[in-house]
Amino acid sequence: MFIDEVIIHVKAGDGGNGCLAFRREKFVPRGGPSGGDGGRGGDVTLAASQHYNTLLHLRFNPEHKAQRGRHGEGSNKKGREGESLEISTPIGTVVYDIATGEKVHDFTVPGDRFIVAHGGQGGRGNARFATSTHQAPTEHEDGKPGEERRLHLELKLLADVGLVGFPNAGKSTLISRISAARPKIADYPFTTLEPNLGVASVDDERTFVVADIPGLIEGAHEGHGLGIQFLRHVERTHLLAHLVDVSETTGRDPANDFQIVMNELASFSEALAKKPMIVVATKVDAAQDPDRIATVRKIARKHKMPFFKISAVTGEGIAGLKRAMAEAVLPQEVAP
Ligand SMILES: Nc1nc2c(ncn2[C@@H]2O[C@H](COP(=O)(O)OP(=O)(O)OP(=O)(O)O)[C@@H](O)[C@H]2O)c(=O)[nH]1
Ligand SMILES: [Mg+2]
């Protein structure tokens, strides 16, 4: 299951109460005020961690509460501070406050930390209210409550390459050929209902992440088909691979398919439409009419986009395509 959204409830620790006490000492006729302050409540912090790729661990554990501060005590003893709580979240998580709709934080680098709920201040003990004219104060404060929030966490997959195209174009088949991902593949549109991630390895050390998302159809931006909601998963990729089915079985015109998908990308965001793109003619084993491939090649040339043709059945072009993806997304000096 692919999880990319979760709601959590965070509650920082309440501050401890300030204490009301007076010193009672042997041989000291009148003791002064000695109530200590309450301790501060613990914070709840979110921290970006490379050890998580999904929000799954939070889905089953949505309640997060930091420790409260201890109350102050006599003899000017300050209450102990509550322990803070740190929650790990994958890089790429964007956090929203549900009550206000406000964006709280965007985690983009490993190790980034952000306090999402501040612990309450401890209350002051009566010792702190003493003045020269007010030597036996009985004032003392309660601790402040810790912040409490409902947060909506959204994870945009940090894939390097996004596969886009019509339903049934062969996107899931391709990701299963270049990575260990094994998404459902079937000969009907909308087989993929949720994005799949696959890690493609160039060699032992160099890998890149490919995202396979549900297919787009005309009017996807108006909610047709599965809509364009999944495009946010490829918003941050470095490269889009636009798959165009050139086999005869579609009964459609590949040039038209290409344009429809381009229009839908542009309706989603200008940035997406401008992203570097490579054009991939798929299912060439089932394209009897070479013109169908040539048309797509021509479109690619017109847009100054690299062109590839592949067949998942014969394996033609797959290795070359994978290499080109790696070259486009990996730093130059390590590209193969
Ligand atoms: N002949 C042939 N068939 C292919 C090739 N690649 C994929 N197919 C078939 O095309 C059909 C659709 O493939 P998928 O990989 O599920 O397509 P998809 O783009 O992921 O489709 P959606 O998830 O519905 O958007 C399946 O029946 C595949 O077996 C190919 O290179 N040649
Ligand atoms: Mg699919």
XYZ file of C-alpha atoms and ligand atoms in Angstrom:
369
model
C 0.000 0.000 0.000
C 1.285 3.430 -0.824
C 0.727 5.957 1.931
C 1.363 9.575 1.323
C -0.978 11.419 3.641
C -1.601 11.081 7.318
C -3.213 13.042 10.126
C -1.494 13.111 13.478
C -2.341 14.679 16.792
C 0.488 16.270 18.717
C 0.370 17.540 22.270
C 3.316 19.204 23.927
C 3.810 18.784 27.659
C 2.026 21.136 30.045
C 4.183 23.296 32.251
C 4.422 22.241 35.891
C 2.724 24.410 38.504
C 4.656 26.823 40.641
C 4.781 25.881 44.306
C 3.509 27.736 47.366
C 5.821 27.090 50.300
C 7.600 28.851 53.145
C 10.856 27.938 54.705
C 10.576 26.399 58.105
C 13.974 26.209 59.632
C 15.149 25.511 63.085
C 16.359 28.641 64.836
C 15.137 30.845 62.032
C 12.189 32.749 63.384
C 10.428 33.557 60.174
C 11.123 31.604 56.987
C 10.810 33.310 53.654
C 8.834 32.085 50.647
C 10.457 29.056 49.074
C 8.049 27.696 46.451
C 9.977 26.648 43.321
C 8.917 27.151 39.710
C 7.264 24.441 37.707
C 9.286 22.783 34.939
C 8.684 23.494 31.295
C 6.693 20.917 29.314
C 8.445 18.951 26.582
C 8.170 19.974 22.912
C 7.005 17.791 20.080
C 9.477 17.959 17.209
C 9.350 16.535 13.710
C 12.669 15.494 12.207
C 13.440 14.570 8.607
C 15.002 11.135 8.388
C 16.392 9.167 5.490
C 15.289 5.946 7.139
C 11.689 6.457 6.179
C 10.239 6.548 2.683
C 6.592 6.598 3.644
C 4.320 7.887 6.396
C 3.152 4.375 7.176
C 4.734 4.348 10.650
C 2.611 7.367 11.575
C -0.613 6.033 10.162
C -0.743 3.349 12.824
C 0.562 5.613 15.525
C -1.184 8.980 15.190
C -1.030 10.216 18.831
C 2.119 11.931 20.028
C 2.388 13.444 23.456
C 5.437 14.953 25.088
C 5.997 14.729 28.827
C 4.634 17.396 31.137
C 6.888 19.488 33.361
C 6.993 18.505 37.028
C 5.527 20.833 39.601
C 7.813 23.061 41.589
C 8.540 22.064 45.173
C 9.449 23.656 48.459
C 13.020 24.687 49.297
C 13.067 26.567 45.973
C 13.193 23.342 44.075
C 12.348 23.797 40.416
C 10.246 21.106 38.790
C 12.030 18.952 36.239
C 11.442 19.786 32.575
C 9.270 17.411 30.595
C 11.057 15.288 28.025
C 10.612 16.359 24.433
C 9.398 13.953 21.840
C 10.894 13.598 18.386
C 8.968 12.075 15.512
C 10.799 10.942 12.394
C 9.310 11.750 9.054
C 10.578 11.149 5.518
C 12.332 13.883 3.587
C 9.761 15.558 1.394
C 7.066 15.724 4.064
C 5.010 18.902 4.090
C 3.144 19.653 7.297
C -0.112 21.586 7.536
C -2.073 22.719 10.567
C -5.574 21.370 10.113
C -7.302 24.051 12.183
C -5.820 26.994 10.298
C -4.870 25.390 7.003
C -1.478 27.050 7.405
C 1.649 25.353 6.079
C 3.767 24.643 9.118
C 6.947 23.293 7.567
C 8.425 21.645 4.525
C 11.113 19.037 5.199
C 13.604 18.997 2.362
C 16.956 18.098 3.907
C 17.947 15.200 6.147
C 18.274 16.079 9.788
C 16.005 19.123 9.514
C 14.088 19.589 12.768
C 11.045 21.669 13.508
C 9.092 22.129 16.727
C 5.437 21.534 15.868
C 4.101 21.922 19.409
C 5.833 23.990 22.087
C 5.836 22.831 25.662
C 4.033 25.040 28.185
C 6.049 27.329 30.448
C 6.255 26.267 34.048
C 4.387 28.450 36.531
C 6.346 30.648 38.923
C 6.571 29.594 42.531
C 5.770 32.032 45.318
C 9.465 32.691 46.000
C 9.573 34.701 42.787
C 6.881 37.098 43.958
C 8.786 38.311 46.992
C 9.754 41.992 47.097
C 11.008 44.207 49.887
C 7.492 45.257 50.702
C 5.886 41.929 50.036
C 7.870 39.386 51.930
C 5.378 36.611 52.403
C 3.763 36.233 48.973
C 1.168 33.569 48.489
C 0.918 34.131 44.741
C 2.021 31.266 42.586
C 1.148 30.337 39.041
C -0.129 27.253 37.318
C 1.919 26.000 34.415
C 0.807 26.936 30.906
C -0.723 24.181 28.843
C 1.432 22.689 26.096
C 0.440 23.405 22.511
C -1.893 20.926 20.940
C -2.433 20.568 17.208
C -3.843 18.338 14.570
C -1.430 18.112 11.685
C -1.857 16.931 8.160
C 1.335 15.427 6.790
C 1.682 15.119 3.085
C 4.549 13.331 1.414
C 5.488 14.203 -2.081
C 7.570 11.346 -3.331
C 11.076 12.410 -4.061
C 11.387 10.443 -7.244
C 14.035 11.341 -9.797
C 12.099 10.218 -12.830
C 8.338 10.351 -13.239
C 6.581 8.144 -15.779
C 3.624 9.820 -17.393
C 1.353 8.789 -20.214
C -2.010 7.460 -21.220
C -3.542 4.590 -19.265
C -2.252 1.259 -20.564
C 0.827 2.868 -22.149
C 3.126 0.443 -20.374
C 4.318 2.582 -17.455
C 4.010 -0.109 -14.811
C 5.578 -2.639 -17.159
C 8.571 -0.340 -17.618
C 9.107 0.267 -13.904
C 8.974 -3.486 -13.329
C 11.688 -3.925 -15.995
C 14.094 -1.336 -14.627
C 13.543 -1.729 -10.874
C 12.494 -4.289 -8.294
C 9.017 -2.757 -8.096
C 6.310 -5.240 -9.052
C 3.172 -3.225 -9.606
C 0.029 -4.696 -11.062
C 0.140 -4.852 -14.839
C -2.919 -5.605 -16.925
C -4.332 -5.027 -20.335
C -6.907 -2.463 -19.342
C -6.759 1.227 -18.470
C -6.438 2.384 -14.854
C -4.660 -0.696 -13.604
C -2.514 1.534 -11.458
C -4.665 3.287 -8.874
C -1.915 4.612 -6.652
C 1.653 5.648 -7.421
C 4.401 3.053 -7.265
C 7.986 3.798 -6.510
C 10.851 1.780 -7.857
C 14.551 2.045 -7.236
C 16.545 1.505 -10.409
C 20.175 0.665 -9.843
C 22.891 1.591 -12.250
C 25.437 -0.424 -10.269
C 25.987 -1.307 -6.615
C 26.113 2.274 -5.438
C 24.260 4.453 -7.844
C 20.513 4.334 -7.887
C 17.661 6.541 -8.884
C 14.014 6.474 -8.002
C 11.277 6.125 -10.570
C 7.640 6.915 -9.912
C 4.891 5.173 -11.843
C 1.630 7.055 -11.551
C -1.888 6.354 -12.824
C -2.533 7.181 -16.470
C -3.895 10.514 -17.665
C -6.744 11.019 -20.100
C -8.281 14.055 -21.722
C -9.984 16.201 -19.111
C -7.974 14.648 -16.262
C -7.576 18.160 -14.832
C -11.365 18.315 -14.560
C -11.366 15.021 -12.713
C -11.850 12.650 -15.638
C -10.371 9.201 -15.168
C -8.354 9.246 -11.989
C -7.735 12.942 -12.445
C -4.432 14.732 -12.085
C -4.178 14.465 -8.309
C -1.252 12.070 -8.630
C 0.824 14.532 -10.588
C 1.997 16.056 -7.360
C 4.115 12.914 -6.959
C 6.145 13.831 -10.009
C 6.246 17.569 -9.327
C 9.699 17.358 -7.802
C 11.283 14.894 -10.186
C 14.201 15.965 -12.335
C 12.890 14.263 -15.406
C 9.634 13.087 -16.900
C 9.541 10.099 -19.205
C 6.503 10.453 -21.403
C 5.401 7.034 -22.615
C 3.431 6.820 -25.835
C 1.913 3.515 -26.884
C 2.672 3.094 -30.589
C 1.100 -0.365 -30.977
C -1.853 -0.776 -33.287
C -4.004 -2.214 -30.504
C -4.808 1.170 -29.000
C -6.844 2.225 -32.025
C -5.720 5.759 -31.205
C -3.363 8.222 -32.782
C -0.032 8.382 -30.863
C 0.455 12.059 -31.789
C -2.912 12.883 -30.336
C -2.211 10.885 -27.157
C 1.029 12.789 -26.736
C -0.681 16.168 -27.040
C -3.471 15.261 -24.626
C -1.005 14.303 -21.919
C 1.006 17.491 -22.527
C -2.163 19.553 -22.122
C -3.034 17.827 -18.868
C 0.468 18.401 -17.487
C 0.207 22.082 -18.364
C -3.196 22.332 -16.681
C -1.653 20.991 -13.503
C 1.274 23.394 -13.343
C 3.474 25.447 -15.570
C 6.542 24.039 -13.834
C 5.529 20.517 -14.733
C 5.011 21.411 -18.369
C 8.526 22.893 -18.491
C 10.256 19.961 -16.817
C 12.889 18.126 -18.870
C 11.180 15.327 -20.725
C 12.188 12.324 -22.733
C 9.756 10.717 -25.129
C 9.429 6.949 -25.129
C 7.564 5.028 -27.816
C 6.394 1.810 -26.124
C 5.318 -1.622 -27.372
C 7.314 -1.300 -30.594
C 7.075 -5.100 -30.956
C 3.380 -4.634 -31.594
C 3.700 -1.717 -34.001
C 3.459 -3.145 -37.499
C 3.220 0.257 -39.122
C 6.614 1.974 -38.708
C 4.928 5.319 -39.313
C 3.432 5.158 -35.839
C 6.937 5.176 -34.369
C 8.188 7.771 -36.839
C 5.402 10.159 -35.893
C 6.380 10.104 -32.258
C 10.049 10.496 -33.134
C 9.159 13.582 -35.162
C 7.194 15.110 -32.297
C 10.136 14.551 -29.972
C 12.481 16.249 -32.412
C 10.104 19.188 -32.761
C 10.083 19.641 -28.981
C 13.867 19.049 -28.809
C 13.308 16.093 -26.506
C 15.388 12.894 -26.554
C 13.542 9.988 -28.137
C 13.623 6.281 -27.273
C 11.694 3.282 -28.456
C 11.268 0.256 -26.289
C 9.586 -3.092 -26.033
C 9.072 -4.775 -22.716
C 8.402 -8.002 -24.601
C 11.679 -8.224 -26.543
C 13.677 -6.012 -24.177
C 14.610 -3.680 -27.027
C 15.760 -0.253 -25.891
C 15.219 -0.808 -22.162
C 18.886 -0.731 -21.131
C 19.555 2.358 -23.242
C 16.570 4.142 -21.767
C 17.642 3.314 -18.249
C 21.132 4.629 -18.954
C 19.722 7.861 -20.367
C 17.548 8.320 -17.280
C 20.566 7.793 -15.029
C 22.621 10.282 -17.031
C 19.901 12.863 -16.723
C 19.357 12.534 -12.990
C 22.688 11.469 -11.504
C 25.529 13.943 -11.033
C 27.702 14.043 -14.156
C 30.864 12.584 -12.673
C 29.107 9.430 -11.513
C 26.856 8.851 -14.493
C 27.821 5.675 -16.340
N 3.200 -6.081 -26.753
C 3.585 -5.360 -25.704
N 2.738 -5.193 -24.680
C 3.148 -4.444 -23.621
C 4.433 -3.858 -23.586
N 4.535 -3.164 -22.429
C 3.383 -3.335 -21.779
N 2.526 -4.100 -22.485
C 1.176 -4.512 -22.103
O 0.355 -3.358 -22.034
C -0.624 -3.505 -21.013
C -0.641 -2.321 -20.101
O 0.587 -2.257 -19.414
P 0.730 -1.496 -18.019
O 2.194 -1.519 -17.725
O -0.207 -2.023 -17.023
O 0.288 -0.041 -18.464
P 0.173 1.275 -17.548
O 0.658 2.400 -18.384
O 0.825 1.063 -16.269
O -1.387 1.393 -17.398
P -2.260 2.132 -16.264
O -1.706 1.742 -14.967
O -3.621 1.627 -16.476
O -2.145 3.591 -16.556
C -0.317 -4.818 -20.317
O -1.146 -5.821 -20.824
C 1.128 -5.089 -20.712
O 1.447 -6.453 -20.719
C 5.292 -4.072 -24.711
O 6.425 -3.592 -24.761
N 4.824 -4.804 -25.721
Mg 0.066 1.063 -14.449
